[in-house]
Every structure is written in C-alpha cells, then in structure tokens.
Tab-separated table of C-alpha atoms in Angstrom:
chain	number	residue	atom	x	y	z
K	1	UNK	CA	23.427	17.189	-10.966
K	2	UNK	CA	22.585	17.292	-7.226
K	3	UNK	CA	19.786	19.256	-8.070
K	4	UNK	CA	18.223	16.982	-10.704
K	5	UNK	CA	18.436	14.180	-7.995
K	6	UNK	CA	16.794	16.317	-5.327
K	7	UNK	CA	14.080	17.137	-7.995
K	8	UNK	CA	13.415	13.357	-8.646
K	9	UNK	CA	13.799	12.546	-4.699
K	10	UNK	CA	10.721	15.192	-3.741
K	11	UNK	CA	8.760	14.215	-6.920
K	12	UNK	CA	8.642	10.599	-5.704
K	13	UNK	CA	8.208	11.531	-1.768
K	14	UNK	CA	5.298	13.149	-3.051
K	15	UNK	CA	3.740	10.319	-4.396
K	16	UNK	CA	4.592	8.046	-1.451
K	17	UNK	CA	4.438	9.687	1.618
K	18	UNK	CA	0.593	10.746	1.048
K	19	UNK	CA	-0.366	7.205	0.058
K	20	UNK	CA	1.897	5.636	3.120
K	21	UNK	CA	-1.337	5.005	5.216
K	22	UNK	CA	-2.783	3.050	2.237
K	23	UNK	CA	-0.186	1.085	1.728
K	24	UNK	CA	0.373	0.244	5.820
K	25	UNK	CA	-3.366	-0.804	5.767
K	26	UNK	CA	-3.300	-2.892	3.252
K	27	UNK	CA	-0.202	-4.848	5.126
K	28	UNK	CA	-2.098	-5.356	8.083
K	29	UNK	CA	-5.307	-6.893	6.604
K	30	UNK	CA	-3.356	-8.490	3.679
K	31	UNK	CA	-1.117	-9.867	7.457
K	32	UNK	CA	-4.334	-11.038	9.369
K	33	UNK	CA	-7.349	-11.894	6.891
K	34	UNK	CA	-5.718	-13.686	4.621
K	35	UNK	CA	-6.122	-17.263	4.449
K	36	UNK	CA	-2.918	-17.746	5.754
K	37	UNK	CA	-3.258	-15.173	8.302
K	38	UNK	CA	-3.508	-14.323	12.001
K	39	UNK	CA	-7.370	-14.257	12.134
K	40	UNK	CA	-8.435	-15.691	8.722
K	41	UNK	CA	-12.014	-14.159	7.148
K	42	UNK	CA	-13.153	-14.745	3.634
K	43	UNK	CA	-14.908	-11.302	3.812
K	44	UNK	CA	-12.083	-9.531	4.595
K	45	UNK	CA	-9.658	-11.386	2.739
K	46	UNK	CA	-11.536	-10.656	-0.246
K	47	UNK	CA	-10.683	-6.865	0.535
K	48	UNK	CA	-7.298	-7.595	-0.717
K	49	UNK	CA	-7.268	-8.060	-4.602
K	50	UNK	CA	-9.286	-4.544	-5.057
K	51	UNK	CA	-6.942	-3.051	-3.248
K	52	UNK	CA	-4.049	-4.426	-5.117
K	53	UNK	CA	-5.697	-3.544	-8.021
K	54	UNK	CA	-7.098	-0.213	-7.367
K	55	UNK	CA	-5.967	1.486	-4.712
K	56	UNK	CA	-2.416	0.921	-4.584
K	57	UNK	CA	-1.208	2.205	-7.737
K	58	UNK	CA	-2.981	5.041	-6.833
C-alpha cells in the first residue's frame, strides 16, 4: 500500500513541480493586470484567459 501511494505522490510531483513557474506567473499578472489589480492594463490583462485556457492544464 505505501508503495502505491508513493507511486501516485511522484507521478503527480511530476506533473506539478515542472509547471510550478507557469502557474506562479500566471498569479502575478492574473494579481497586477487585471482590472481589479495593482497596475491595471487591458493588454496584459488580456494575457490571462489564454493562459487559463492553454497553458495551465498543460
């Protein structure tokens, strides 16, 4: 058993630790550009729905 749930612990730290940058990126613009945000921009706040869509579920 602790072996099967060591298995599934790497298999997911796999797919998250490579992608961690992505996903601490897209905080901080989501955080600032937003309308909502620190330092609203339409440009960059438009950044953020691609991203959702794309490149997170990457």
């Amino acid at each position: 058993m602790k072996e099967k749930i060591q298995a599934f612990g790497r298999f997911f730290s796999g797919m998250v630790l490579p992608n961690i940058g992505a996903f601490i990126a897209w905080g901080f613009i989501t955080m600032l550009f937003i309308p909502d945000g620190f330092l609203p921009n339409e440009g960059l706040a438009a950044l953020v729905g691609p991203m959702v869509k794309f490149l997170l579920p990457i």
